[in-house]
Structure formats: structure tokens, C-alpha cells
Amino acid sequence: MEHFDLIILGAGAAGLFCAGSALSQGRRVAVLDHARKPGEKIRISGGGRCNFTNLATAPDRFLSANPRFAASALARYPARDFVALVDQAGIAWHEKTQGQLFCDGKATQITDMLLTRMRGADLRLETPIETVTHQGDRFQVTGPWGALTAARVAVATGGKSIPRIGATGFAYDLARQFGLRLVDTRPALVPLTFAEQDLALCRPLAGVAVEARIAHGGGAFRDALLFTHRGLSGPVILQISSFWKPGEVLQIDLCPDHDIAARLKEARGRNGRQQVATALGAMLPERLAQAIAGEKGLAQARLADQNNARLDALGARVNRWRITPVGTEGYRTAEVTLGGVDTRDLDARTMAARAVPGLHFIGECVDVTGWLGGYNFQWAWASADAAGRA
């Protein structure tokens, strides 16, 4: 039976990076994954260009039952360190809004870089894991392929998000097995879905995008909002989905640069014969303006015929649209999983389970979830480095 210093379960972002960090310490490392290819979430991320980190990374960009837990790992492996690695590999990149960094070319460049960095590790794909046991100073990992032993095990199997690329709740099952607590999990960075009566507006507008602002549950974001056949998506919706809980009402400003009621009153004074929908269309996408005016029974109405109360109501509909989603699109499209292994049971410097020496949990399976925009990859690199160097 082969013995390793470290067995890493999962060949995603955190697993591959952990292997490279452990190798730099002279360890003998094996990486096991049931998938056919490593780094599948890297491959599909960022529209195929991988938003691999964010220059604005800080602990306040992460959700957790313990908001300060991530600070240690993030401080010891900051975004600039990963950027240096990317530069060293000769990978061209560019910065988008809000500190987001993307590859100029394909996301697979990042996977190739990580595989090169972990050259010397024993990578075993299409290797399903059946049991992980601990006795004395050794862990044993078994599957239909046989068994391996190690002094340490790092669990990097991710969360439940995007099951079509192999995501499962394996990490949570393993945490329970070893007596660790879990924070309830749910899909995050995910589109929101609406009830049938609210879809009467959204469905005809599918594909229409607008700049919007939403503040809810401690999160406040301004970014693109996209109408879909099922509800709402776009970056601002994905962001707020991590803060929203079922049954809660969202208030959305569909035109944050304008006080709609005031602008319509001004337009009425200049040209009362102008249609309400036309005046609204000067501030919103035309299809959206027509739909909202029609919703209020003003599709063909003139501004001159509307009193202040009616224009105030129309303005509130745009600047303070209140809507109650019925749910989300679920793990099928969620970019990450919120919740996970309770950080109270982990050492922030090594990501090791306090009660089980040598057992580490890293990446998405831990109760640390970043905002949209490269933060979750940076957590994967930082938490993996912490465990790999332990």
C-alpha cells in the first residue's frame, strides 16, 4: 500500500494549488478526483477566460458565520502573489471593472499553470473515493481502485454548485463523519426566479439589460441586471442572491442615475403632449419603458394628462421596484455554495480540523463565500496555500 505525506481529495482550483504548495515544502503528494479532467470549474469560469482573482480582495468581501476567519489566509497569500505567478507563467491578462482580473486567452491556461506548478505530484483522475478513515497517525483513502495512506488529507472537493461538472456534497459528508459542524448550505451567486404573476413582466423582456442598484441584507451593489424567462439575472442579481433569503422582499432601483418622477414632471412641463412611455424611454431601455408604462395602464397616455400622484407612482415603480422572488435557479446554475464546514472547527492558519489532526478543508466547501468577481478563486488559492504549507 502506497504512503504519501499528503493526499488531496479533489483536482479543482484549491486541490491543484494545494498540491503545488505542498510540493514546495518537499512533501510527497497524491491528488485524487472522480472527474476525467482537472480544473473543470476553472475552464468554464469567466466566460471561458477565468476571473482568476480580484485586486480588491479583503475579508469584507466574503460571507461567513465568522467574517474574520478568512483574514489570516488572505493576508498570507494575497492577490498580488497569484498575479506574480500568472506573470511568471507568461499568461496575458487584463483588468475589468472593480479589480476583476481575467485571462486574455483561454481559462485553461490557468489550469495548465497549476499542473506545471504541481509537477511531481501523483495526479489520479477517474478515481472515485469510497471511504476515508483515520487511525493513529495515518489516514486511509479507499476506492474500487484500492487504497492509499497518508499522514494528512486535504479535502478540496468543493460545494454542490454545478453538478453537471461533477459537484457533490462529499466534503460535507466527510466533515460530518469526523464530527465537524456545518453551516446550512444554499446556492449563491445565482439567478432569482419569480412567481407566474411577476413573470408576465419578465418574460417579454427576456434579454433586456439595465444598470441597477440593490441594497439588501447587508449587501449593496450596482451593476447590470438582466431580465430572463424565469426571473432576473446579471451581476447585480448574482451578488444580492448571496444576501437574499426565501420570503424576503427585494427593492430594486432600475434607474439609479435619475429620479424618475422628477424627470417626468420636468418633461411634462416642457412637452405635455409627449407620451409617458417615450419620456420614460429616454432613461430606460425602450422595451422596459414600454412594459412599465403598459403595466400602469399608460402605454398610450400623454404626460399632460398625468397628475403628480400618478407620476410619483410610476417613479416609485422604477426607482423602488419591490419584488419577492420565489426562489433561485438552484445549484444547477449557482456559481458557488454558501455555507459549509463551520470555521469554528478549523484552524485559520492551516485550515486543519481542530479535533482531527492532519485533516484539512479548503476552498468552496468551507463556510467562506466571496462576492462575484474573482474573490472565490482567491479564497481557493489562499486557503489551499495555507493547508499545503502546513
mmCIF file of C-alpha atoms in Angstrom:
data_model
loop_
_atom_site.group_PDB
_atom_site.id
_atom_site.type_symbol
_atom_site.label_atom_id
_atom_site.label_comp_id
_atom_site.label_asym_id
_atom_site.label_seq_id
_atom_site.Cartn_x
_atom_site.Cartn_y
_atom_site.Cartn_z
ATOM 1 C CA MET A 1 0.000 0.000 0.000
ATOM 2 C CA GLU A 2 1.466 3.353 -1.045
ATOM 3 C CA HIS A 3 2.012 6.040 1.571
ATOM 4 C CA PHE A 4 2.079 9.819 0.997
ATOM 5 C CA ASP A 5 2.728 12.851 3.142
ATOM 6 C CA LEU A 6 -0.489 14.401 1.832
ATOM 7 C CA ILE A 7 -3.491 13.107 -0.108
ATOM 8 C CA ILE A 8 -5.646 15.830 -1.644
ATOM 9 C CA LEU A 9 -9.240 14.934 -2.466
ATOM 10 C CA GLY A 10 -10.337 16.985 -5.463
ATOM 11 C CA ALA A 11 -8.473 18.280 -8.529
ATOM 12 C CA GLY A 12 -10.187 21.636 -8.811
ATOM 13 C CA ALA A 13 -8.705 25.069 -8.179
ATOM 14 C CA ALA A 14 -7.992 24.558 -4.470
ATOM 15 C CA GLY A 15 -6.768 20.981 -4.847
ATOM 16 C CA LEU A 16 -4.313 21.715 -7.642
ATOM 17 C CA PHE A 17 -2.942 24.771 -5.871
ATOM 18 C CA CYS A 18 -2.595 22.927 -2.567
ATOM 19 C CA ALA A 19 -0.540 20.250 -4.316
ATOM 20 C CA GLY A 20 1.910 22.824 -5.660
ATOM 21 C CA SER A 21 2.299 24.488 -2.269
ATOM 22 C CA ALA A 22 2.881 21.154 -0.531
ATOM 23 C CA LEU A 23 5.473 20.128 -3.131
ATOM 24 C CA SER A 24 7.384 23.341 -2.429
ATOM 25 C CA GLN A 25 7.788 22.039 1.131
ATOM 26 C CA GLY A 26 9.298 18.777 -0.138
ATOM 27 C CA ARG A 27 6.215 16.669 0.522
ATOM 28 C CA ARG A 28 5.112 13.548 -1.338
ATOM 29 C CA VAL A 29 1.638 14.342 -2.654
ATOM 30 C CA ALA A 30 -1.230 12.487 -4.334
ATOM 31 C CA VAL A 31 -4.305 14.209 -5.813
ATOM 32 C CA LEU A 32 -7.443 12.117 -6.394
ATOM 33 C CA ASP A 33 -10.591 13.081 -8.316
ATOM 34 C CA HIS A 34 -13.506 11.193 -9.843
ATOM 35 C CA ALA A 35 -13.578 13.538 -12.866
ATOM 36 C CA ARG A 36 -11.997 12.851 -16.250
ATOM 37 C CA LYS A 37 -10.243 16.227 -16.351
ATOM 38 C CA PRO A 38 -8.817 18.537 -13.685
ATOM 39 C CA GLY A 39 -9.964 22.108 -13.104
ATOM 40 C CA GLU A 40 -13.364 21.969 -14.786
ATOM 41 C CA LYS A 41 -14.717 24.946 -12.825
ATOM 42 C CA ILE A 42 -11.676 26.942 -13.887
ATOM 43 C CA ARG A 43 -12.371 26.050 -17.514
ATOM 44 C CA ILE A 44 -15.948 27.353 -17.524
ATOM 45 C CA SER A 45 -15.360 30.397 -15.322
ATOM 46 C CA GLY A 46 -15.389 33.984 -16.527
ATOM 47 C CA GLY A 47 -16.974 33.128 -19.855
ATOM 48 C CA GLY A 48 -14.072 30.795 -20.578
ATOM 49 C CA ARG A 49 -11.414 33.381 -19.619
ATOM 50 C CA CYS A 50 -11.253 32.735 -15.838
ATOM 51 C CA ASN A 51 -11.684 35.675 -13.498
ATOM 52 C CA PHE A 52 -8.738 34.326 -11.510
ATOM 53 C CA THR A 53 -8.546 36.925 -8.724
ATOM 54 C CA ASN A 54 -9.593 40.415 -7.639
ATOM 55 C CA LEU A 55 -7.214 43.221 -6.682
ATOM 56 C CA ALA A 56 -9.747 44.483 -4.118
ATOM 57 C CA THR A 57 -9.684 41.229 -2.132
ATOM 58 C CA ALA A 58 -10.293 41.852 1.569
ATOM 59 C CA PRO A 59 -12.114 39.937 4.336
ATOM 60 C CA ASP A 60 -15.176 42.196 3.998
ATOM 61 C CA ARG A 61 -15.768 40.785 0.503
ATOM 62 C CA PHE A 62 -16.640 37.373 1.940
ATOM 63 C CA LEU A 63 -19.701 35.960 3.704
ATOM 64 C CA SER A 64 -19.250 33.615 6.648
ATOM 65 C CA ALA A 65 -20.694 32.955 10.081
ATOM 66 C CA ASN A 66 -17.253 34.173 11.209
ATOM 67 C CA PRO A 67 -16.449 37.101 8.903
ATOM 68 C CA ARG A 68 -12.852 37.393 10.171
ATOM 69 C CA PHE A 69 -11.893 33.754 9.625
ATOM 70 C CA ALA A 70 -10.613 34.289 6.076
ATOM 71 C CA ALA A 71 -8.339 37.189 7.057
ATOM 72 C CA SER A 72 -5.339 35.065 8.035
ATOM 73 C CA ALA A 73 -5.080 33.025 4.828
ATOM 74 C CA LEU A 74 -5.883 36.003 2.600
ATOM 75 C CA ALA A 75 -3.190 38.103 4.255
ATOM 76 C CA ARG A 76 -0.529 35.419 3.881
ATOM 77 C CA TYR A 77 -1.385 34.727 0.231
ATOM 78 C CA PRO A 78 -2.719 37.997 -1.275
ATOM 79 C CA ALA A 79 -3.955 38.572 -4.819
ATOM 80 C CA ARG A 80 -0.649 40.095 -5.922
ATOM 81 C CA ASP A 81 1.103 36.782 -5.213
ATOM 82 C CA PHE A 82 -1.168 34.927 -7.595
ATOM 83 C CA VAL A 83 -0.771 37.685 -10.202
ATOM 84 C CA ALA A 84 3.003 37.244 -9.916
ATOM 85 C CA LEU A 85 2.543 33.524 -10.591
ATOM 86 C CA VAL A 86 0.433 34.296 -13.659
ATOM 87 C CA ASP A 87 3.026 36.768 -14.931
ATOM 88 C CA GLN A 88 5.814 34.260 -14.369
ATOM 89 C CA ALA A 89 3.883 31.750 -16.487
ATOM 90 C CA GLY A 90 3.651 34.312 -19.301
ATOM 91 C CA ILE A 91 -0.153 34.421 -19.226
ATOM 92 C CA ALA A 92 -1.536 37.693 -20.581
ATOM 93 C CA TRP A 93 -4.357 39.218 -18.555
ATOM 94 C CA HIS A 94 -6.481 42.331 -18.301
ATOM 95 C CA GLU A 95 -8.383 44.149 -15.583
ATOM 96 C CA LYS A 96 -12.102 44.752 -15.874
ATOM 97 C CA THR A 97 -14.249 46.825 -13.541
ATOM 98 C CA GLN A 98 -13.891 46.665 -9.769
ATOM 99 C CA GLY A 99 -10.475 44.979 -9.750
ATOM 100 C CA GLN A 100 -11.511 41.828 -11.623
ATOM 101 C CA LEU A 101 -8.631 40.126 -13.481
ATOM 102 C CA PHE A 102 -9.229 37.869 -16.495
ATOM 103 C CA CYS A 103 -7.015 35.933 -18.883
ATOM 104 C CA ASP A 104 -6.701 37.467 -22.347
ATOM 105 C CA GLY A 105 -6.803 33.922 -23.697
ATOM 106 C CA LYS A 106 -8.441 30.723 -22.532
ATOM 107 C CA ALA A 107 -9.113 29.818 -18.906
ATOM 108 C CA THR A 108 -7.298 26.521 -19.439
ATOM 109 C CA GLN A 109 -4.045 28.499 -19.281
ATOM 110 C CA ILE A 110 -4.604 28.785 -15.535
ATOM 111 C CA THR A 111 -5.180 25.036 -15.218
ATOM 112 C CA ASP A 112 -2.035 24.337 -17.239
ATOM 113 C CA MET A 113 -0.069 26.691 -14.990
ATOM 114 C CA LEU A 114 -1.315 24.906 -11.865
ATOM 115 C CA LEU A 115 -0.495 21.491 -13.331
ATOM 116 C CA THR A 116 3.021 22.670 -14.124
ATOM 117 C CA ARG A 117 3.400 24.065 -10.619
ATOM 118 C CA MET A 118 2.416 20.685 -9.109
ATOM 119 C CA ARG A 119 4.606 18.613 -11.410
ATOM 120 C CA GLY A 120 5.929 15.745 -9.320
ATOM 121 C CA ALA A 121 2.638 15.084 -7.546
ATOM 122 C CA ASP A 122 0.759 11.876 -8.301
ATOM 123 C CA LEU A 123 -2.440 13.062 -10.059
ATOM 124 C CA ARG A 124 -5.041 10.304 -10.368
ATOM 125 C CA LEU A 125 -8.204 11.161 -12.288
ATOM 126 C CA GLU A 126 -11.282 8.957 -12.732
ATOM 127 C CA THR A 127 -10.507 7.750 -9.215
ATOM 128 C CA PRO A 128 -13.691 7.687 -7.112
ATOM 129 C CA ILE A 129 -13.316 7.780 -3.345
ATOM 130 C CA GLU A 130 -15.391 5.452 -1.188
ATOM 131 C CA THR A 131 -14.023 5.812 2.339
ATOM 132 C CA VAL A 132 -11.663 7.975 4.350
ATOM 133 C CA THR A 133 -10.649 6.600 7.750
ATOM 134 C CA HIS A 134 -8.215 7.698 10.450
ATOM 135 C CA GLN A 135 -6.285 5.533 12.851
ATOM 136 C CA GLY A 136 -3.286 6.583 14.866
ATOM 137 C CA ASP A 137 -1.128 8.924 12.796
ATOM 138 C CA ARG A 138 -2.440 7.751 9.427
ATOM 139 C CA PHE A 139 -5.409 8.324 7.156
ATOM 140 C CA GLN A 140 -6.515 5.667 4.697
ATOM 141 C CA VAL A 141 -8.376 6.549 1.489
ATOM 142 C CA THR A 142 -10.051 3.726 -0.404
ATOM 143 C CA GLY A 143 -11.989 3.172 -3.606
ATOM 144 C CA PRO A 144 -12.632 0.435 -6.164
ATOM 145 C CA TRP A 145 -9.048 1.069 -7.328
ATOM 146 C CA GLY A 146 -7.532 0.090 -3.958
ATOM 147 C CA ALA A 147 -6.196 2.086 -1.014
ATOM 148 C CA LEU A 148 -3.635 4.756 -0.162
ATOM 149 C CA THR A 149 -2.420 6.066 3.181
ATOM 150 C CA ALA A 150 -1.142 9.474 4.238
ATOM 151 C CA ALA A 151 -0.153 11.486 7.261
ATOM 152 C CA ARG A 152 -2.508 14.270 6.144
ATOM 153 C CA VAL A 153 -5.607 14.661 3.976
ATOM 154 C CA ALA A 154 -6.848 17.904 2.409
ATOM 155 C CA VAL A 155 -10.493 17.953 1.328
ATOM 156 C CA ALA A 156 -10.879 20.136 -1.765
ATOM 157 C CA THR A 157 -13.958 18.625 -3.374
ATOM 158 C CA GLY A 158 -15.895 21.916 -3.465
ATOM 159 C CA GLY A 159 -19.569 22.519 -2.823
ATOM 160 C CA LYS A 160 -22.769 21.434 -4.554
ATOM 161 C CA SER A 161 -22.700 24.070 -7.287
ATOM 162 C CA ILE A 162 -22.936 22.989 -10.937
ATOM 163 C CA PRO A 163 -23.468 19.225 -10.549
ATOM 164 C CA ARG A 164 -23.101 18.684 -14.317
ATOM 165 C CA ILE A 165 -19.335 19.077 -13.895
ATOM 166 C CA GLY A 166 -19.250 16.614 -11.011
ATOM 167 C CA ALA A 167 -20.061 18.692 -7.918
ATOM 168 C CA THR A 168 -21.360 16.709 -4.926
ATOM 169 C CA GLY A 169 -21.782 17.131 -1.192
ATOM 170 C CA PHE A 170 -18.901 14.750 -0.478
ATOM 171 C CA ALA A 171 -16.950 17.265 1.629
ATOM 172 C CA TYR A 172 -19.944 17.836 3.898
ATOM 173 C CA ASP A 173 -20.491 14.113 4.384
ATOM 174 C CA LEU A 174 -16.840 13.714 5.308
ATOM 175 C CA ALA A 175 -16.997 16.625 7.742
ATOM 176 C CA ARG A 176 -19.995 15.048 9.487
ATOM 177 C CA GLN A 177 -18.206 11.698 9.623
ATOM 178 C CA PHE A 178 -15.340 13.291 11.548
ATOM 179 C CA GLY A 179 -17.612 15.241 13.876
ATOM 180 C CA LEU A 180 -17.252 18.718 12.371
ATOM 181 C CA ARG A 181 -20.180 21.119 12.395
ATOM 182 C CA LEU A 182 -21.760 22.506 9.234
ATOM 183 C CA VAL A 183 -23.356 25.844 8.434
ATOM 184 C CA ASP A 184 -26.508 25.271 6.333
ATOM 185 C CA THR A 185 -25.720 25.360 2.632
ATOM 186 C CA ARG A 186 -27.637 27.008 -0.207
ATOM 187 C CA PRO A 187 -26.932 28.180 -3.761
ATOM 188 C CA ALA A 188 -25.206 31.576 -4.063
ATOM 189 C CA LEU A 189 -24.246 33.874 -6.924
ATOM 190 C CA VAL A 190 -27.320 32.508 -8.661
ATOM 191 C CA PRO A 191 -30.231 33.920 -10.746
ATOM 192 C CA LEU A 192 -33.514 34.553 -8.941
ATOM 193 C CA THR A 193 -36.848 33.139 -10.065
ATOM 194 C CA PHE A 194 -40.322 34.693 -9.865
ATOM 195 C CA ALA A 195 -43.917 33.595 -9.431
ATOM 196 C CA GLU A 196 -46.123 33.337 -12.511
ATOM 197 C CA GLN A 197 -47.816 36.717 -11.990
ATOM 198 C CA ASP A 198 -44.456 38.504 -11.889
ATOM 199 C CA LEU A 199 -43.182 36.667 -14.949
ATOM 200 C CA ALA A 200 -45.814 38.450 -17.017
ATOM 201 C CA LEU A 201 -43.400 41.388 -16.996
ATOM 202 C CA CYS A 202 -40.114 39.485 -17.151
ATOM 203 C CA ARG A 203 -40.792 37.005 -19.947
ATOM 204 C CA PRO A 204 -41.447 39.579 -22.704
ATOM 205 C CA LEU A 205 -38.315 41.427 -21.558
ATOM 206 C CA ALA A 206 -36.002 38.384 -21.614
ATOM 207 C CA GLY A 207 -32.608 39.550 -22.807
ATOM 208 C CA VAL A 208 -33.076 43.201 -21.808
ATOM 209 C CA ALA A 209 -30.308 44.521 -19.540
ATOM 210 C CA VAL A 210 -30.242 47.665 -17.424
ATOM 211 C CA GLU A 211 -27.914 49.215 -14.857
ATOM 212 C CA ALA A 212 -29.499 48.697 -11.429
ATOM 213 C CA ARG A 213 -28.790 49.183 -7.747
ATOM 214 C CA ILE A 214 -29.877 46.854 -4.934
ATOM 215 C CA ALA A 215 -29.216 47.031 -1.199
ATOM 216 C CA HIS A 216 -30.384 44.101 0.897
ATOM 217 C CA GLY A 217 -29.334 42.122 3.956
ATOM 218 C CA GLY A 218 -26.072 43.977 4.440
ATOM 219 C CA GLY A 219 -25.059 43.890 0.770
ATOM 220 C CA ALA A 220 -25.276 46.845 -1.612
ATOM 221 C CA PHE A 221 -24.372 46.568 -5.291
ATOM 222 C CA ARG A 222 -24.708 48.488 -8.533
ATOM 223 C CA ASP A 223 -24.199 46.581 -11.757
ATOM 224 C CA ALA A 224 -26.022 45.116 -14.750
ATOM 225 C CA LEU A 225 -29.414 43.446 -14.267
ATOM 226 C CA LEU A 226 -30.755 41.032 -16.876
ATOM 227 C CA PHE A 227 -34.384 40.014 -17.390
ATOM 228 C CA THR A 228 -34.855 36.287 -18.123
ATOM 229 C CA HIS A 229 -37.722 33.906 -18.882
ATOM 230 C CA ARG A 230 -37.551 32.703 -15.264
ATOM 231 C CA GLY A 231 -36.900 35.969 -13.429
ATOM 232 C CA LEU A 232 -33.773 38.079 -13.043
ATOM 233 C CA SER A 233 -30.058 37.515 -13.534
ATOM 234 C CA GLY A 234 -26.977 39.621 -14.275
ATOM 235 C CA PRO A 235 -24.104 40.539 -11.938
ATOM 236 C CA VAL A 236 -26.144 42.701 -9.541
ATOM 237 C CA ILE A 237 -28.675 39.880 -9.034
ATOM 238 C CA LEU A 238 -25.987 37.231 -8.580
ATOM 239 C CA GLN A 239 -24.341 39.425 -5.961
ATOM 240 C CA ILE A 240 -27.504 40.083 -3.958
ATOM 241 C CA SER A 241 -28.586 36.421 -4.159
ATOM 242 C CA SER A 242 -25.946 35.634 -1.526
ATOM 243 C CA PHE A 243 -27.688 38.029 0.888
ATOM 244 C CA TRP A 244 -31.317 37.262 -0.002
ATOM 245 C CA LYS A 245 -33.330 34.559 1.773
ATOM 246 C CA PRO A 246 -36.631 32.981 0.694
ATOM 247 C CA GLY A 247 -39.671 35.086 1.554
ATOM 248 C CA GLU A 248 -37.755 38.371 1.669
ATOM 249 C CA VAL A 249 -38.729 41.349 -0.478
ATOM 250 C CA LEU A 250 -36.117 42.980 -2.698
ATOM 251 C CA GLN A 251 -36.212 46.666 -3.562
ATOM 252 C CA ILE A 252 -34.540 47.435 -6.879
ATOM 253 C CA ASP A 253 -33.624 50.786 -8.416
ATOM 254 C CA LEU A 254 -33.832 50.239 -12.167
ATOM 255 C CA CYS A 255 -32.501 53.724 -12.944
ATOM 256 C CA PRO A 256 -30.080 54.798 -10.192
ATOM 257 C CA ASP A 257 -28.872 57.882 -12.065
ATOM 258 C CA HIS A 258 -32.297 59.535 -12.269
ATOM 259 C CA ASP A 259 -35.208 60.491 -10.043
ATOM 260 C CA ILE A 260 -37.817 59.202 -12.473
ATOM 261 C CA ALA A 261 -40.804 61.073 -11.010
ATOM 262 C CA ALA A 262 -38.932 64.391 -11.031
ATOM 263 C CA ARG A 263 -37.706 63.873 -14.589
ATOM 264 C CA LEU A 264 -41.197 63.018 -15.851
ATOM 265 C CA LYS A 265 -42.626 66.145 -14.224
ATOM 266 C CA GLU A 266 -39.933 68.216 -15.911
ATOM 267 C CA ALA A 267 -40.744 66.594 -19.253
ATOM 268 C CA ARG A 268 -44.451 67.296 -18.718
ATOM 269 C CA GLY A 269 -43.649 70.990 -18.269
ATOM 270 C CA ARG A 270 -41.625 71.087 -21.491
ATOM 271 C CA ASN A 271 -43.876 68.979 -23.712
ATOM 272 C CA GLY A 272 -47.129 67.768 -22.219
ATOM 273 C CA ARG A 273 -48.148 66.096 -25.492
ATOM 274 C CA GLN A 274 -45.256 63.639 -25.241
ATOM 275 C CA GLN A 275 -46.246 60.091 -24.410
ATOM 276 C CA VAL A 276 -45.319 58.796 -20.966
ATOM 277 C CA ALA A 277 -43.578 55.744 -22.461
ATOM 278 C CA THR A 278 -41.488 57.952 -24.754
ATOM 279 C CA ALA A 279 -40.344 60.164 -21.882
ATOM 280 C CA LEU A 280 -39.562 57.079 -19.802
ATOM 281 C CA GLY A 281 -37.653 55.614 -22.734
ATOM 282 C CA ALA A 282 -35.155 58.469 -22.523
ATOM 283 C CA MET A 283 -33.946 56.975 -19.236
ATOM 284 C CA LEU A 284 -34.590 53.241 -19.644
ATOM 285 C CA PRO A 285 -34.257 50.700 -22.465
ATOM 286 C CA GLU A 286 -37.227 51.242 -24.785
ATOM 287 C CA ARG A 287 -38.746 47.786 -24.262
ATOM 288 C CA LEU A 288 -38.567 48.178 -20.493
ATOM 289 C CA ALA A 289 -40.070 51.678 -20.619
ATOM 290 C CA GLN A 290 -42.967 50.448 -22.773
ATOM 291 C CA ALA A 291 -43.571 47.462 -20.476
ATOM 292 C CA ILE A 292 -43.650 49.533 -17.271
ATOM 293 C CA ALA A 293 -45.874 52.198 -18.815
ATOM 294 C CA GLY A 294 -48.213 49.459 -20.059
ATOM 295 C CA GLU A 295 -48.229 47.808 -16.640
ATOM 296 C CA LYS A 296 -49.528 51.104 -15.200
ATOM 297 C CA GLY A 297 -52.115 51.499 -17.974
ATOM 298 C CA LEU A 298 -50.164 54.355 -19.541
ATOM 299 C CA ALA A 299 -48.983 52.746 -22.772
ATOM 300 C CA GLN A 300 -50.596 55.437 -24.965
ATOM 301 C CA ALA A 301 -51.073 58.142 -22.330
ATOM 302 C CA ARG A 302 -49.744 61.700 -22.593
ATOM 303 C CA LEU A 303 -47.728 63.378 -19.861
ATOM 304 C CA ALA A 304 -50.145 66.318 -19.722
ATOM 305 C CA ASP A 305 -52.927 64.000 -18.607
ATOM 306 C CA GLN A 306 -50.997 62.644 -15.589
ATOM 307 C CA ASN A 307 -51.168 64.285 -12.181
ATOM 308 C CA ASN A 308 -48.244 64.327 -9.744
ATOM 309 C CA ALA A 309 -49.521 61.342 -7.782
ATOM 310 C CA ARG A 310 -49.612 59.177 -10.889
ATOM 311 C CA LEU A 311 -46.101 60.217 -11.947
ATOM 312 C CA ASP A 312 -44.859 59.635 -8.384
ATOM 313 C CA ALA A 313 -46.273 56.104 -8.513
ATOM 314 C CA LEU A 314 -44.590 55.482 -11.863
ATOM 315 C CA GLY A 315 -41.308 56.817 -10.488
ATOM 316 C CA ALA A 316 -41.542 54.549 -7.462
ATOM 317 C CA ARG A 317 -42.137 51.594 -9.771
ATOM 318 C CA VAL A 318 -38.786 52.283 -11.424
ATOM 319 C CA ASN A 319 -36.636 53.630 -8.571
ATOM 320 C CA ARG A 320 -38.125 51.470 -5.809
ATOM 321 C CA TRP A 321 -39.430 48.338 -7.507
ATOM 322 C CA ARG A 322 -40.428 45.873 -4.784
ATOM 323 C CA ILE A 323 -40.465 42.218 -5.753
ATOM 324 C CA THR A 324 -40.484 38.927 -3.831
ATOM 325 C CA PRO A 325 -38.600 36.141 -5.652
ATOM 326 C CA VAL A 326 -39.972 32.652 -5.107
ATOM 327 C CA GLY A 327 -36.534 31.082 -5.222
ATOM 328 C CA THR A 328 -33.346 30.659 -7.207
ATOM 329 C CA GLU A 329 -32.285 28.556 -10.168
ATOM 330 C CA GLY A 330 -30.543 26.334 -7.623
ATOM 331 C CA TYR A 331 -27.209 24.558 -7.677
ATOM 332 C CA ARG A 332 -27.638 23.877 -11.396
ATOM 333 C CA THR A 333 -26.501 27.411 -12.250
ATOM 334 C CA ALA A 334 -25.156 28.718 -8.914
ATOM 335 C CA GLU A 335 -21.528 29.760 -9.182
ATOM 336 C CA VAL A 336 -20.779 28.840 -5.563
ATOM 337 C CA THR A 337 -22.270 27.231 -2.468
ATOM 338 C CA LEU A 338 -22.946 29.417 0.569
ATOM 339 C CA GLY A 339 -22.269 27.847 3.972
ATOM 340 C CA GLY A 340 -20.301 24.658 4.512
ATOM 341 C CA VAL A 341 -17.779 23.387 7.037
ATOM 342 C CA ASP A 342 -18.095 25.527 10.156
ATOM 343 C CA THR A 343 -14.985 27.664 10.620
ATOM 344 C CA ARG A 344 -15.254 27.282 14.404
ATOM 345 C CA ASP A 345 -13.903 23.778 13.902
ATOM 346 C CA LEU A 346 -10.948 24.838 11.707
ATOM 347 C CA ASP A 347 -7.603 26.472 12.404
ATOM 348 C CA ALA A 348 -7.488 29.703 10.382
ATOM 349 C CA ARG A 349 -3.740 29.432 9.778
ATOM 350 C CA THR A 350 -3.653 25.843 8.499
ATOM 351 C CA MET A 351 -7.297 25.038 7.607
ATOM 352 C CA ALA A 352 -6.925 21.910 9.741
ATOM 353 C CA ALA A 353 -9.750 20.418 11.777
ATOM 354 C CA ARG A 354 -9.073 21.218 15.420
ATOM 355 C CA ALA A 355 -10.329 17.853 16.653
ATOM 356 C CA VAL A 356 -8.788 15.734 13.876
ATOM 357 C CA PRO A 357 -5.055 16.424 13.469
ATOM 358 C CA GLY A 358 -3.980 16.230 9.833
ATOM 359 C CA LEU A 359 -7.419 16.694 8.257
ATOM 360 C CA HIS A 360 -7.758 19.961 6.298
ATOM 361 C CA PHE A 361 -10.728 21.530 4.495
ATOM 362 C CA ILE A 362 -10.040 24.139 1.797
ATOM 363 C CA GLY A 363 -11.805 26.151 -0.878
ATOM 364 C CA GLU A 364 -15.530 26.243 -1.511
ATOM 365 C CA CYS A 365 -16.506 23.509 0.955
ATOM 366 C CA VAL A 366 -15.617 25.837 3.853
ATOM 367 C CA ASP A 367 -18.105 28.423 5.159
ATOM 368 C CA VAL A 368 -16.341 31.266 3.343
ATOM 369 C CA THR A 369 -18.089 32.606 0.230
ATOM 370 C CA GLY A 370 -16.808 35.524 -1.805
ATOM 371 C CA TRP A 371 -18.603 38.140 -3.829
ATOM 372 C CA LEU A 372 -18.796 37.786 -7.585
ATOM 373 C CA GLY A 373 -15.643 38.875 -9.378
ATOM 374 C CA GLY A 374 -12.698 36.558 -8.675
ATOM 375 C CA TYR A 375 -12.944 36.536 -4.884
ATOM 376 C CA ASN A 376 -13.802 32.840 -4.641
ATOM 377 C CA PHE A 377 -10.778 31.860 -6.703
ATOM 378 C CA GLN A 378 -8.577 33.984 -4.458
ATOM 379 C CA TRP A 379 -10.016 32.166 -1.437
ATOM 380 C CA ALA A 380 -9.235 28.859 -3.154
ATOM 381 C CA TRP A 381 -5.584 29.878 -3.693
ATOM 382 C CA ALA A 382 -5.169 31.338 -0.192
ATOM 383 C CA SER A 383 -6.818 28.524 1.763
ATOM 384 C CA ALA A 384 -5.026 25.898 -0.348
ATOM 385 C CA ASP A 385 -1.651 27.542 0.225
ATOM 386 C CA ALA A 386 -2.306 27.647 3.969
ATOM 387 C CA ALA A 387 -3.002 23.908 4.057
ATOM 388 C CA GLY A 388 -0.279 22.961 1.576
ATOM 389 C CA ARG A 389 2.424 24.674 3.635
ATOM 390 C CA ALA A 390 1.130 23.377 6.981
#
